[in-house]
């Protein structure tokens, strides 16, 4: 059976008397001076009765009971007795309240206390024989609870290098024993593990540093074991422990230091600008913001070529290239670099200086570089009327390597699709290759390749910006197609149209146009022209009374002259239509007046209509017959020549048929295309041999590459403009071997058409297998078949 361990239990003893209740409420206690009961807590008086002091009837005292009683029999607490009880058995003692019948009991006859609230009542009437009274049962505490750290285990931090006695943290232990009774709840603190670095105050539990200048870089964490013992730490007291983990926080007490005094790096001269050259790092034992540092280049020959920044994650010094490297100009760089802490603690200046320096040498390694143009952008001008082959300017490039190889130049034809220009492969001189038209393209942006002769993979690029200068090669014309309306009721001197002009040329001084009527109509009686001197002119009427029936439209030629040198002019026709207008001058109808024929009978009209129909039928029949005569080889539903095969049942005569086709024409460059090519069938062999002798008279004097290039270029142009060419992309083949050989062509096809004096009679002696060749070449008679 357990007892109340709260230390104090309260019980209310109620006395029920056989006679009426004389006093109400209150908590009663013993007055030490008089031995009488008095009301220690007053409540509001009853409206029909006034409270009075009375002689105490209860006989009891303060009781104590030991906690943790483990006996089998109920523990005797005390005895209650009322002087109303005469021992005749009429009074019964009853307990009520908290703990009644569960923790405490009472003998109803004798009043032995086993509860918190005793009450004496009459056995027969069960009416209280005493007024209500209160008594206290105190449970006497024993030391049966050890101190406990409710907030443990603890985590704490203290800056490194702190002075002796710096407060770290305060711990607290609680003891469930009664602090008002004995020393069961009086706790003393001590440190079991953690000396000699830390100490704890016995009474307060405050932990302090016991050693000065503890270094985090040497040891950054300590685990302390703190003990709390009750009974003021005396023998027999109970104890509890907790752990305190103390972390030394960092302070900036270590300067940065480079691990080496000299660093060497090698980079390629082709390294792009803004690339990382190298990374260096100054070691700092601190952490976090205390280890942050800045780098700078102090001196040397690298500040303008290199820069150094800090990698915020690793605190490395990153050396970056600012300008291109050139091995031939400078092959090595030296510089001195400094690293400095950003956040310096003034308390540790004596540990400084908080910076360090080192030397860095960067060696440039040579690579095979592409040619470099002396000017990346070359601006040139050329007149619009420049003749073919006119030199415009020159580009220049060189090999930057020590080998200084020769350079060859070429034009990127993607930037000159029309091939207006050429560049000399050796000198770099740019010249015109065909006539220019500023109005079509005023600026040409060419990409020039400079190729190293020893290593064609090394290619440099430059830009040639060619501006075409304007010449006065375009005559002015009307700005728009004018539609001039003239009212029949127009008055003399009325402006009927204002005209202006445009010119594709762009003179530096601007346009100035002059207007006049062409000479044939300068003296006409209908209209006149007035030049407004502002590049416009007005058309005025000379008379009135215009009639649509007389003349519905007037054609007025206007001469426009520009101010170029030489001046160009053009005659533009202005059509003036006569209209019927309302009173406001708004045209209602224009053109010729329709006259209705009168005097013809209905029969005459029908006869005329029949003649017209007959003529139309005859025309249709004639056209149909002519079309049948010219029916194409391909049927109408098979007009799509891209999806049909035209088959001809025409076989050659084999080797005996020497007159079927003159093979020499395959070699002849001057064969002119037959213009009468059928448009409704696909050509068998889309091969073009048109070679105008007037445009390329000197092929035999040109280099082979030029001859072939110009030949193919001419063929492509012929194919583009040929009206009989198929309307889709096709492969063009050409039998052209060039004309640059001193020995002329080695083709046997052409040799038949030349005056060759070589004797082939020996072929007849080689047997029957060579009989055909002997017939072809062995005598002069057979040679004439191909000539």
XYZ file of C-alpha atoms in Angstrom:
787
model
C 0.000 0.000 0.000
C 1.476 3.362 -1.024
C 1.011 6.692 0.653
C 0.561 10.203 -0.664
C 4.040 11.422 -1.854
C 3.167 15.030 -2.450
C 4.395 15.904 1.031
C 1.090 17.325 2.334
C -2.406 15.855 2.238
C -5.395 17.814 3.354
C -8.569 16.310 4.816
C -11.746 17.818 6.018
C -13.379 16.342 9.116
C -17.046 17.007 9.311
C -18.941 16.629 12.539
C -22.613 15.911 12.293
C -24.516 16.599 15.521
C -27.910 15.378 16.517
C -28.944 18.950 17.252
C -29.130 21.813 14.687
C -25.881 23.141 13.037
C -24.706 26.121 14.960
C -21.811 27.374 12.838
C -21.174 27.394 9.113
C -18.190 27.464 6.808
C -14.617 28.366 7.442
C -11.446 26.481 8.099
C -10.785 25.892 11.747
C -7.542 25.590 13.552
C -6.221 25.486 17.112
C -5.465 28.784 18.788
C -2.214 28.239 20.697
C -2.941 30.877 23.327
C -6.444 29.965 24.323
C -6.661 26.385 23.216
C -9.969 27.231 21.512
C -10.939 26.806 17.907
C -11.133 29.961 15.851
C -12.297 30.734 12.343
C -9.136 31.213 10.261
C -10.922 31.869 6.996
C -14.002 34.032 6.923
C -16.792 33.807 4.463
C -19.835 35.954 3.993
C -22.207 35.618 7.000
C -25.492 33.898 6.583
C -28.319 36.470 6.350
C -30.239 34.845 9.170
C -27.399 33.965 11.529
C -24.283 35.701 12.854
C -21.114 33.706 13.423
C -19.824 33.415 17.021
C -16.802 31.905 18.685
C -17.580 28.630 20.444
C -15.693 26.204 22.534
C -13.865 23.663 20.391
C -15.523 20.183 20.350
C -12.921 18.446 18.132
C -9.959 16.885 19.824
C -7.072 16.344 17.345
C -3.572 17.459 16.559
C -1.273 17.679 13.556
C -0.374 14.279 12.149
C 2.695 13.086 10.279
C 3.182 9.953 8.237
C 6.290 8.639 6.550
C 6.227 8.231 2.778
C 7.137 5.051 1.053
C 5.604 2.905 3.832
C 5.673 -0.718 2.624
C 4.086 -2.586 5.535
C 1.213 -5.002 5.099
C -0.921 -3.468 7.870
C -2.443 0.020 7.676
C -0.172 2.632 9.148
C -1.576 4.315 12.157
C -1.717 8.018 11.571
C -3.518 9.340 14.625
C -6.753 9.472 16.506
C -9.657 11.878 16.249
C -12.030 12.419 19.129
C -14.944 14.716 19.725
C -15.982 15.692 23.251
C -19.549 15.162 22.079
C -18.735 11.475 21.965
C -19.754 10.147 25.453
C -18.681 6.623 24.650
C -22.196 5.347 24.355
C -21.778 4.337 20.741
C -24.046 7.047 19.382
C -21.249 8.874 17.519
C -19.775 7.474 14.300
C -16.649 8.885 12.634
C -16.738 9.199 8.828
C -14.014 10.285 6.318
C -14.882 12.155 3.150
C -12.881 14.059 0.609
C -9.829 13.369 -1.537
C -8.182 10.052 -0.682
C -11.023 8.844 1.560
C -11.382 5.052 1.623
C -8.551 4.778 -0.917
C -5.496 6.201 0.841
C -6.780 6.808 4.364
C -9.345 4.950 6.512
C -10.898 5.736 9.886
C -12.369 3.555 12.579
C -15.974 4.724 12.842
C -16.124 3.838 16.586
C -12.763 4.989 17.894
C -11.820 7.747 15.384
C -8.469 6.215 14.419
C -7.296 8.239 11.394
C -6.789 6.492 8.097
C -7.969 9.316 5.801
C -7.721 13.077 5.057
C -11.223 14.165 6.074
C -12.751 12.667 9.205
C -16.372 13.280 10.187
C -18.326 12.267 13.251
C -22.046 11.570 12.700
C -24.858 10.158 14.796
C -25.220 6.443 14.154
C -28.981 6.516 14.156
C -29.748 9.771 12.356
C -26.464 9.953 10.382
C -26.392 13.696 11.178
C -22.988 15.325 11.880
C -22.451 15.807 15.559
C -19.623 18.374 15.057
C -19.143 21.374 12.827
C -16.843 20.953 9.784
C -13.145 21.101 10.631
C -9.932 20.744 8.648
C -6.712 19.026 9.563
C -3.407 18.483 7.752
C -1.645 15.178 7.315
C 1.977 15.756 6.442
C 3.937 13.031 4.652
C 7.492 13.079 5.895
C 9.951 13.033 2.942
C 12.897 10.696 2.541
C 15.716 11.043 -0.067
C 14.467 8.656 -2.732
C 14.862 10.800 -5.917
C 18.153 11.525 -7.674
C 18.739 14.897 -9.373
C 17.823 14.985 -13.078
C 18.959 17.273 -15.912
C 15.708 17.905 -17.753
C 17.392 19.955 -20.549
C 20.341 17.674 -21.093
C 22.399 16.713 -22.945
C 23.722 20.206 -23.677
C 25.386 21.752 -26.737
C 27.424 24.890 -26.282
C 30.069 26.930 -28.027
C 32.786 29.313 -26.970
C 35.223 31.272 -29.168
C 38.704 29.842 -29.409
C 41.494 31.758 -27.697
C 39.006 32.890 -25.018
C 40.521 34.094 -21.677
C 40.371 32.075 -18.487
C 36.946 31.984 -16.841
C 34.886 32.688 -19.944
C 31.297 31.521 -19.389
C 30.309 28.638 -21.649
C 26.845 27.489 -20.500
C 24.800 26.939 -17.327
C 23.301 23.547 -16.490
C 20.458 22.876 -14.044
C 19.254 19.698 -12.311
C 15.978 19.204 -10.451
C 15.246 16.883 -7.499
C 11.708 15.578 -6.877
C 12.318 15.386 -3.114
C 10.863 17.989 -0.740
C 13.172 20.991 -0.720
C 11.626 22.191 2.572
C 12.492 19.085 4.494
C 16.113 18.269 5.088
C 18.766 18.287 2.336
C 17.131 15.779 0.032
C 16.691 18.377 -2.738
C 19.815 20.484 -2.201
C 22.053 19.832 -5.245
C 25.795 20.382 -5.721
C 27.424 20.327 -9.248
C 30.809 18.914 -10.122
C 32.710 18.046 -13.338
C 33.631 14.407 -13.796
C 35.152 14.560 -17.290
C 36.501 17.642 -19.052
C 39.270 18.850 -16.826
C 41.570 20.667 -16.957
C 39.922 22.562 -19.821
C 36.653 23.516 -18.127
C 35.218 23.957 -14.617
C 31.721 24.202 -13.135
C 30.482 26.296 -10.210
C 29.107 23.862 -7.531
C 25.995 25.819 -6.607
C 24.978 27.535 -9.871
C 26.033 24.965 -12.470
C 27.800 27.621 -14.600
C 30.516 26.064 -16.770
C 33.576 28.215 -17.498
C 36.856 27.813 -19.342
C 39.647 26.591 -17.061
C 42.503 27.178 -19.559
C 43.216 30.325 -21.585
C 43.849 30.485 -25.363
C 42.454 27.125 -26.373
C 43.159 26.714 -30.120
C 40.393 25.442 -32.400
C 42.900 24.425 -35.042
C 44.456 22.050 -32.454
C 41.194 20.681 -31.041
C 37.765 22.037 -31.810
C 35.402 19.974 -29.611
C 35.210 18.773 -25.975
C 32.669 16.484 -24.308
C 32.146 17.222 -20.574
C 30.391 15.031 -18.031
C 28.662 17.074 -15.312
C 27.338 15.507 -12.073
C 24.569 16.848 -9.827
C 24.416 15.318 -6.283
C 21.775 15.982 -3.587
C 22.230 16.006 0.179
C 24.646 18.913 -0.487
C 27.050 16.422 -1.939
C 27.368 14.487 1.332
C 27.905 10.782 1.614
C 24.767 8.833 0.817
C 23.319 11.473 -1.486
C 21.895 10.513 -4.852
C 23.406 11.861 -8.096
C 22.617 12.291 -11.797
C 24.858 13.174 -14.747
C 24.585 14.836 -18.139
C 26.934 15.563 -21.031
C 27.885 18.976 -22.346
C 29.429 19.134 -25.845
C 31.484 22.303 -26.115
C 32.614 23.427 -29.599
C 35.315 26.015 -30.016
C 34.122 28.537 -32.611
C 36.609 29.998 -35.054
C 38.236 33.409 -34.862
C 40.612 34.906 -37.409
C 43.846 34.144 -35.595
C 45.739 32.572 -38.536
C 47.114 34.553 -41.507
C 47.108 33.099 -45.065
C 50.323 31.417 -46.188
C 51.403 30.211 -49.656
C 52.794 26.700 -49.621
C 55.439 27.684 -52.207
C 57.319 30.856 -52.819
C 57.536 30.248 -56.559
C 55.008 28.806 -59.012
C 55.603 27.981 -62.691
C 52.944 27.363 -65.360
C 53.002 26.728 -69.131
C 50.222 27.765 -71.519
C 49.717 27.610 -75.286
C 49.881 30.866 -77.154
C 46.535 29.949 -78.747
C 44.776 30.114 -75.363
C 41.588 32.185 -75.810
C 41.114 35.435 -73.932
C 39.260 35.110 -70.573
C 40.531 31.553 -70.182
C 41.946 30.288 -66.875
C 45.734 30.225 -66.910
C 46.332 28.749 -63.435
C 44.903 28.467 -59.913
C 46.940 29.140 -56.781
C 45.873 29.042 -53.141
C 47.154 30.489 -49.904
C 46.468 28.102 -47.015
C 44.477 29.459 -44.048
C 43.741 27.285 -41.013
C 40.664 29.330 -40.194
C 37.256 28.542 -41.593
C 34.251 30.415 -42.915
C 34.496 34.155 -43.287
C 37.762 34.134 -41.336
C 39.394 32.239 -44.225
C 38.124 34.547 -46.987
C 40.878 36.348 -48.856
C 41.580 38.595 -51.826
C 44.351 38.186 -54.380
C 46.085 40.858 -56.423
C 49.001 41.153 -58.829
C 51.487 43.443 -57.140
C 54.118 43.927 -59.829
C 55.935 42.257 -62.721
C 55.268 42.232 -66.471
C 51.861 40.530 -66.265
C 49.310 43.023 -64.855
C 48.181 44.164 -68.322
C 48.071 40.617 -69.713
C 46.661 38.718 -66.720
C 44.195 39.292 -63.925
C 43.545 37.328 -60.736
C 40.228 36.842 -58.954
C 39.036 34.834 -55.955
C 36.973 31.676 -56.302
C 34.403 32.259 -53.552
C 33.812 28.549 -52.995
C 37.394 27.325 -52.759
C 39.181 30.626 -51.978
C 41.595 29.861 -54.822
C 43.306 32.631 -56.726
C 42.246 32.235 -60.390
C 44.661 33.745 -62.944
C 42.769 34.795 -66.104
C 44.139 35.812 -69.512
C 43.163 39.357 -70.525
C 44.926 39.722 -73.885
C 46.016 37.290 -76.619
C 49.424 35.680 -76.211
C 52.074 35.730 -78.912
C 55.060 33.465 -78.520
C 56.992 35.348 -81.169
C 56.532 38.628 -79.275
C 56.997 37.457 -75.654
C 57.496 33.905 -74.498
C 57.329 34.276 -70.679
C 55.821 36.499 -67.978
C 56.733 36.972 -64.296
C 54.583 38.521 -61.598
C 54.276 38.754 -57.810
C 50.908 37.920 -56.239
C 49.633 38.842 -52.767
C 46.883 37.129 -50.747
C 45.201 39.104 -47.910
C 42.472 38.157 -45.416
C 39.276 40.119 -45.878
C 38.059 40.045 -42.265
C 40.874 40.854 -39.871
C 40.189 40.670 -36.117
C 41.868 43.537 -34.310
C 42.262 41.336 -31.211
C 44.767 39.182 -33.076
C 46.819 41.731 -34.975
C 49.818 40.497 -33.074
C 49.534 37.221 -34.999
C 49.856 39.069 -38.337
C 50.541 40.257 -40.881
C 47.433 38.671 -42.359
C 48.821 38.527 -45.922
C 51.474 36.665 -47.895
C 53.154 36.935 -51.302
C 54.493 34.530 -53.899
C 56.070 34.671 -57.369
C 54.399 33.244 -60.493
C 56.092 32.615 -63.849
C 53.994 31.859 -66.945
C 55.773 30.360 -69.978
C 54.154 30.655 -73.417
C 54.409 27.601 -75.660
C 54.534 28.075 -79.439
C 51.796 26.620 -81.673
C 51.256 26.657 -85.424
C 48.938 29.617 -85.885
C 46.812 30.495 -88.911
C 47.758 33.505 -91.021
C 46.837 36.882 -89.599
C 45.579 39.790 -91.691
C 47.275 43.102 -91.153
C 43.813 44.628 -90.958
C 40.828 42.426 -90.081
C 38.557 44.796 -92.036
C 39.679 46.320 -95.326
C 37.442 49.025 -96.774
C 37.598 49.609 -100.517
C 35.659 51.630 -103.100
C 35.084 51.015 -106.782
C 33.223 52.983 -109.376
C 30.040 51.528 -110.746
C 31.396 51.810 -114.285
C 34.685 50.036 -113.520
C 35.777 47.740 -116.299
C 36.380 44.041 -115.801
C 39.783 43.390 -114.272
C 39.999 46.768 -112.542
C 42.101 46.542 -109.372
C 40.183 47.713 -106.326
C 42.572 47.184 -103.445
C 44.856 44.723 -101.747
C 44.607 42.580 -98.635
C 47.672 41.432 -96.776
C 48.243 38.606 -94.317
C 51.326 36.972 -92.830
C 52.258 33.804 -90.992
C 52.770 34.790 -87.335
C 54.984 31.770 -86.680
C 58.758 31.929 -86.905
C 58.649 29.775 -90.042
C 56.831 32.626 -91.871
C 55.374 30.393 -94.588
C 54.007 31.780 -97.835
C 50.326 32.769 -98.004
C 47.740 32.124 -100.721
C 44.509 34.128 -100.927
C 41.018 33.183 -102.063
C 37.481 34.524 -101.801
C 34.787 32.723 -99.867
C 32.306 32.326 -102.702
C 29.445 32.088 -100.258
C 29.968 35.822 -99.801
C 30.277 36.457 -103.568
C 27.712 34.191 -105.184
C 27.554 36.246 -108.371
C 31.380 36.205 -108.649
C 31.730 39.927 -109.108
C 35.313 39.909 -107.822
C 38.554 37.944 -108.023
C 41.596 37.968 -105.765
C 45.104 37.253 -106.849
C 46.241 34.139 -104.978
C 49.770 35.431 -104.423
C 49.499 39.204 -104.148
C 46.064 39.541 -102.531
C 44.956 42.163 -105.078
C 41.165 42.261 -105.468
C 39.789 43.100 -108.915
C 36.438 43.185 -110.664
C 35.342 40.078 -112.563
C 32.148 41.417 -114.145
C 30.272 44.718 -114.494
C 28.862 46.176 -111.304
C 25.495 47.757 -110.660
C 25.253 49.972 -107.609
C 21.477 50.071 -107.830
C 21.367 46.261 -107.479
C 24.030 45.966 -104.770
C 25.816 48.983 -103.395
C 27.991 47.192 -100.806
C 29.798 43.871 -101.144
C 30.980 42.173 -97.955
C 33.602 39.629 -98.950
C 35.331 37.094 -96.727
C 38.937 36.597 -97.790
C 40.784 33.398 -96.899
C 44.507 33.475 -96.225
C 45.812 29.903 -96.449
C 49.228 28.816 -95.256
C 50.969 27.143 -98.171
C 52.770 24.514 -96.055
C 49.715 23.665 -93.969
C 46.391 24.254 -95.801
C 44.506 23.574 -92.591
C 45.783 26.866 -91.193
C 43.330 29.395 -92.610
C 42.984 33.008 -91.585
C 39.916 35.101 -92.370
C 39.625 38.750 -93.221
C 36.823 41.024 -94.394
C 36.904 43.191 -97.510
C 34.081 45.739 -97.519
C 33.714 47.066 -101.063
C 31.474 50.080 -101.652
C 30.281 50.695 -105.203
C 30.335 54.404 -106.084
C 27.386 55.728 -108.009
C 27.483 57.106 -111.533
C 24.633 58.719 -113.384
C 23.457 55.711 -115.374
C 19.726 55.823 -114.734
C 17.303 58.295 -116.258
C 14.503 59.760 -114.138
C 10.981 58.416 -114.592
C 7.516 59.113 -113.272
C 7.260 58.412 -109.538
C 3.992 56.486 -110.077
C 1.668 55.531 -112.879
C -0.573 58.580 -112.995
C -4.266 58.360 -113.816
C -5.271 61.849 -114.925
C -8.956 62.695 -115.280
C -10.147 65.802 -117.152
C -13.697 67.059 -116.730
C -15.514 68.143 -119.820
C -16.398 71.367 -118.073
C -12.760 72.155 -117.144
C -11.763 75.798 -117.480
C -8.636 77.108 -119.237
C -5.566 77.292 -116.960
C -6.918 74.626 -114.579
C -4.310 72.278 -112.956
C -5.369 68.754 -113.739
C -2.308 66.821 -112.499
C 0.889 67.345 -110.452
C 3.692 64.958 -111.368
C 7.033 64.052 -109.763
C 9.962 61.800 -110.684
C 12.323 59.267 -109.171
C 15.850 58.262 -110.114
C 17.664 55.090 -109.016
C 20.909 57.030 -108.861
C 21.904 58.809 -105.667
C 24.035 61.877 -106.407
C 25.918 63.353 -103.491
C 24.263 66.736 -103.968
C 20.776 65.257 -104.219
C 18.356 65.067 -107.097
C 17.251 67.982 -109.282
C 14.756 67.221 -112.028
C 13.647 69.388 -114.926
C 10.260 68.888 -116.613
C 9.023 69.941 -120.063
C 6.649 68.765 -122.732
C 8.311 66.760 -125.488
C 9.131 68.729 -128.621
C 6.354 67.258 -130.812
C 3.648 68.487 -128.436
C 5.358 71.546 -127.027
C 3.043 73.856 -129.009
C -0.217 71.917 -128.647
C -3.411 73.857 -128.039
C -4.800 71.623 -125.300
C -2.296 71.375 -122.432
C 0.793 73.044 -121.053
C 3.369 72.101 -118.370
C 4.691 74.266 -115.566
C 7.957 73.263 -113.789
C 7.495 73.998 -110.070
C 11.295 74.021 -109.426
C 10.863 71.566 -106.539
C 11.185 68.325 -108.505
C 7.484 68.485 -109.379
C 5.538 69.863 -112.328
C 1.909 70.815 -112.951
C -0.168 69.964 -116.029
C -2.629 72.738 -116.966
C -5.339 73.080 -119.586
C -4.970 75.700 -122.295
C -8.628 75.719 -123.229
C -12.034 74.496 -122.169
C -14.770 72.631 -123.920
C -13.289 69.118 -123.970
C -15.735 66.486 -125.229
C -15.511 62.724 -124.818
C -17.261 62.231 -128.096
C -14.551 64.149 -129.940
C -11.528 62.588 -128.175
C -11.826 60.469 -124.994
C -8.078 60.163 -124.214
C -5.088 62.454 -124.737
C -1.486 61.160 -124.690
C 0.885 63.781 -123.353
C 4.655 62.994 -123.598
C 6.624 64.579 -120.735
C 10.395 64.997 -120.862
C 12.248 64.594 -117.516
C 15.938 65.501 -117.252
C 18.206 64.932 -114.222
C 21.156 67.051 -113.088
C 23.823 64.376 -113.419
C 26.944 64.539 -115.467
C 26.254 63.697 -118.164
C 22.575 64.501 -117.775
C 20.121 61.731 -118.577
C 16.550 62.132 -119.654
C 13.480 60.069 -120.398
C 10.138 60.705 -122.040
C 7.153 59.492 -120.069
C 3.636 59.471 -121.425
C 0.828 60.913 -119.316
C -2.644 59.661 -120.259
C -5.439 62.180 -119.782
C -8.973 60.788 -119.885
C -11.916 63.040 -120.529
C -14.786 62.465 -118.106
C -18.306 63.579 -117.480
C -18.290 65.272 -114.066
C -20.858 66.690 -111.713
C -20.980 70.246 -110.499
C -18.345 69.515 -107.828
C -15.861 68.198 -110.382
C -16.336 64.526 -109.417
C -15.985 62.232 -112.450
C -19.124 60.270 -113.222
C -18.070 58.414 -116.375
C -14.937 58.495 -118.487
C -13.836 57.253 -121.902
C -15.567 57.077 -125.280
C -19.314 57.593 -125.614
C -21.238 54.529 -126.787
C -23.339 55.347 -129.827
C -26.439 53.268 -130.624
C -26.810 52.371 -134.269
C -30.161 53.427 -135.674
C -32.011 52.566 -138.875
C -31.145 48.839 -138.916
C -33.961 46.361 -138.917
C -34.130 43.293 -136.766
C -33.442 41.034 -139.730
C -30.266 42.925 -140.586
C -29.021 42.601 -137.079
C -29.678 38.840 -137.087
C -27.835 38.477 -140.382
C -24.793 40.295 -139.017
C -24.849 38.086 -135.887
C -25.032 34.945 -138.029
C -22.005 36.017 -140.046
C -20.021 36.575 -136.942
C -20.904 33.136 -135.577
C -19.960 31.501 -138.872
C -16.579 33.176 -138.901
C -15.906 32.009 -135.342
C -16.738 28.403 -136.205
C -14.401 28.477 -139.198
C -11.560 29.854 -137.117
C -12.049 27.106 -134.534
C -11.969 24.405 -137.232
C -8.772 25.755 -138.748
C -7.052 25.919 -135.378
C -8.139 22.367 -134.540
C -6.795 20.971 -137.793
C -3.459 22.682 -137.391
C -3.110 21.333 -133.885
C -3.685 17.796 -135.073
C -0.877 18.181 -137.561
C 1.488 19.237 -134.787
C 0.498 16.584 -132.230
C 3.513 16.040 -129.909
C 5.091 12.696 -129.239
C 3.810 12.806 -125.701
C 0.096 12.445 -125.141
C -1.814 15.300 -123.511
C -2.343 13.406 -120.289
C 1.372 12.641 -120.197
C 2.558 16.217 -120.334
C 4.474 15.914 -117.083
C 7.886 15.204 -118.549
C 9.381 14.644 -115.143
C 7.438 11.408 -114.633
C 7.510 9.881 -118.171
C 10.049 8.036 -120.234
C 10.075 8.770 -123.947
C 11.138 5.699 -125.923
C 12.497 5.958 -129.481
C 12.800 2.837 -131.628
C 15.825 4.175 -133.462
C 18.976 2.153 -133.529
C 22.343 3.261 -134.774
C 24.326 1.464 -137.420
C 27.034 0.277 -135.061
C 30.639 0.697 -136.003
C 29.765 0.617 -139.692
C 27.500 3.639 -139.281
C 30.181 6.291 -139.426
C 27.854 8.956 -140.751
C 25.366 8.835 -137.888
C 27.025 11.577 -135.866
C 30.112 13.684 -136.126
C 31.958 12.898 -132.869
C 34.320 15.808 -133.430
C 31.616 18.152 -132.231
C 32.050 16.805 -128.717
C 35.460 18.416 -128.667
C 34.614 21.595 -130.547
C 33.990 24.445 -128.075
C 32.425 26.705 -130.655
C 29.401 24.581 -131.548
C 26.273 26.731 -131.309
C 23.103 25.248 -129.808
C 20.286 24.629 -132.178
C 17.569 26.997 -130.976
C 14.802 24.890 -132.492
C 14.551 22.431 -129.630
C 11.253 20.816 -128.893
C 9.675 22.181 -125.741
C 7.269 19.319 -125.172
C 9.793 16.506 -124.683
C 12.669 16.039 -122.288
C 16.076 16.303 -123.961
C 17.905 12.982 -124.115
C 21.186 14.349 -122.890
C 21.022 17.730 -121.142
C 24.546 18.658 -122.187
C 25.375 22.211 -123.247
C 28.280 23.059 -125.488
C 27.478 26.634 -126.352
C 30.737 28.513 -126.204
C 30.591 32.075 -127.524
C 33.915 32.778 -129.121
C 33.422 36.511 -128.751
C 33.419 36.416 -124.931
C 36.404 34.152 -124.318
C 38.885 34.583 -127.141
C 42.035 33.862 -125.219
C 41.450 30.574 -123.381
C 44.563 28.990 -124.713
C 46.642 31.681 -123.044
C 45.020 31.246 -119.604
C 46.058 28.776 -116.870
C 44.195 25.466 -116.812
C 42.352 26.196 -113.559
C 41.032 29.487 -114.948
C 40.006 27.851 -118.238
C 38.047 25.095 -116.524
C 36.487 27.466 -114.011
C 35.354 29.916 -116.670
C 34.147 27.096 -118.924
C 31.956 25.569 -116.207
C 30.716 29.006 -115.120
C 29.646 29.807 -118.689
C 27.906 26.438 -118.993
C 25.976 27.017 -115.775
C 24.809 30.413 -116.956
C 23.717 28.920 -120.278
C 21.742 26.247 -118.442
C 20.046 28.854 -116.232
C 18.804 30.931 -119.171
C 18.129 28.092 -121.633
C 14.337 28.053 -122.282
C 14.449 24.412 -123.398
C 16.088 23.157 -120.217
C 13.946 20.922 -117.986
C 12.162 22.754 -115.138
C 13.965 20.763 -112.436
C 17.531 20.315 -111.190
C 19.552 18.191 -113.587
C 23.113 17.006 -113.920
C 25.075 18.802 -116.632
C 27.981 16.956 -118.226
C 30.631 18.521 -120.421
C 33.271 16.941 -122.695
C 35.970 19.534 -122.194
C 39.628 18.738 -121.674
C 41.101 22.211 -121.729
C 43.083 23.997 -124.377
C 46.341 24.716 -122.610
C 48.383 21.765 -123.901
C 51.159 22.606 -126.313
C 50.524 19.321 -128.079
C 46.817 20.148 -128.323
C 44.275 17.453 -127.551
C 45.286 13.792 -127.433
C 41.778 12.668 -128.230
C 41.464 10.448 -131.260
C 38.078 12.007 -131.928
C 39.550 15.393 -132.666
C 42.621 14.057 -134.406
C 40.407 12.978 -137.275
C 39.402 16.560 -137.960
C 42.922 17.964 -137.861
C 45.486 18.006 -140.603
C 47.613 15.297 -139.056
C 50.392 13.864 -141.168
C 50.847 10.790 -138.992
C 50.814 7.530 -140.955
C 48.605 4.728 -139.613
C 49.154 2.304 -142.502
C 50.987 -0.104 -140.226
C 47.674 -0.987 -138.576
C 46.779 -3.143 -141.580
C 49.739 -5.378 -140.738
C 48.479 -6.159 -137.224
C 45.944 -8.727 -138.217
C 42.173 -8.985 -138.562
C 41.508 -7.672 -135.040
C 42.800 -4.250 -136.063
C 41.133 -4.232 -139.487
C 38.527 -1.690 -138.388
C 41.173 0.689 -137.048
C 43.200 0.207 -140.209
C 40.125 1.088 -142.261
C 39.513 4.188 -140.164
C 43.047 5.475 -139.862
C 45.094 3.589 -142.399
C 44.107 5.618 -145.440
C 43.121 9.187 -146.045
C 39.900 8.296 -147.815
C 38.183 6.968 -144.746
C 39.286 9.951 -142.654
C 37.047 12.207 -144.642
C 33.979 10.494 -143.283
C 34.339 12.351 -139.948
C 35.661 15.636 -141.261
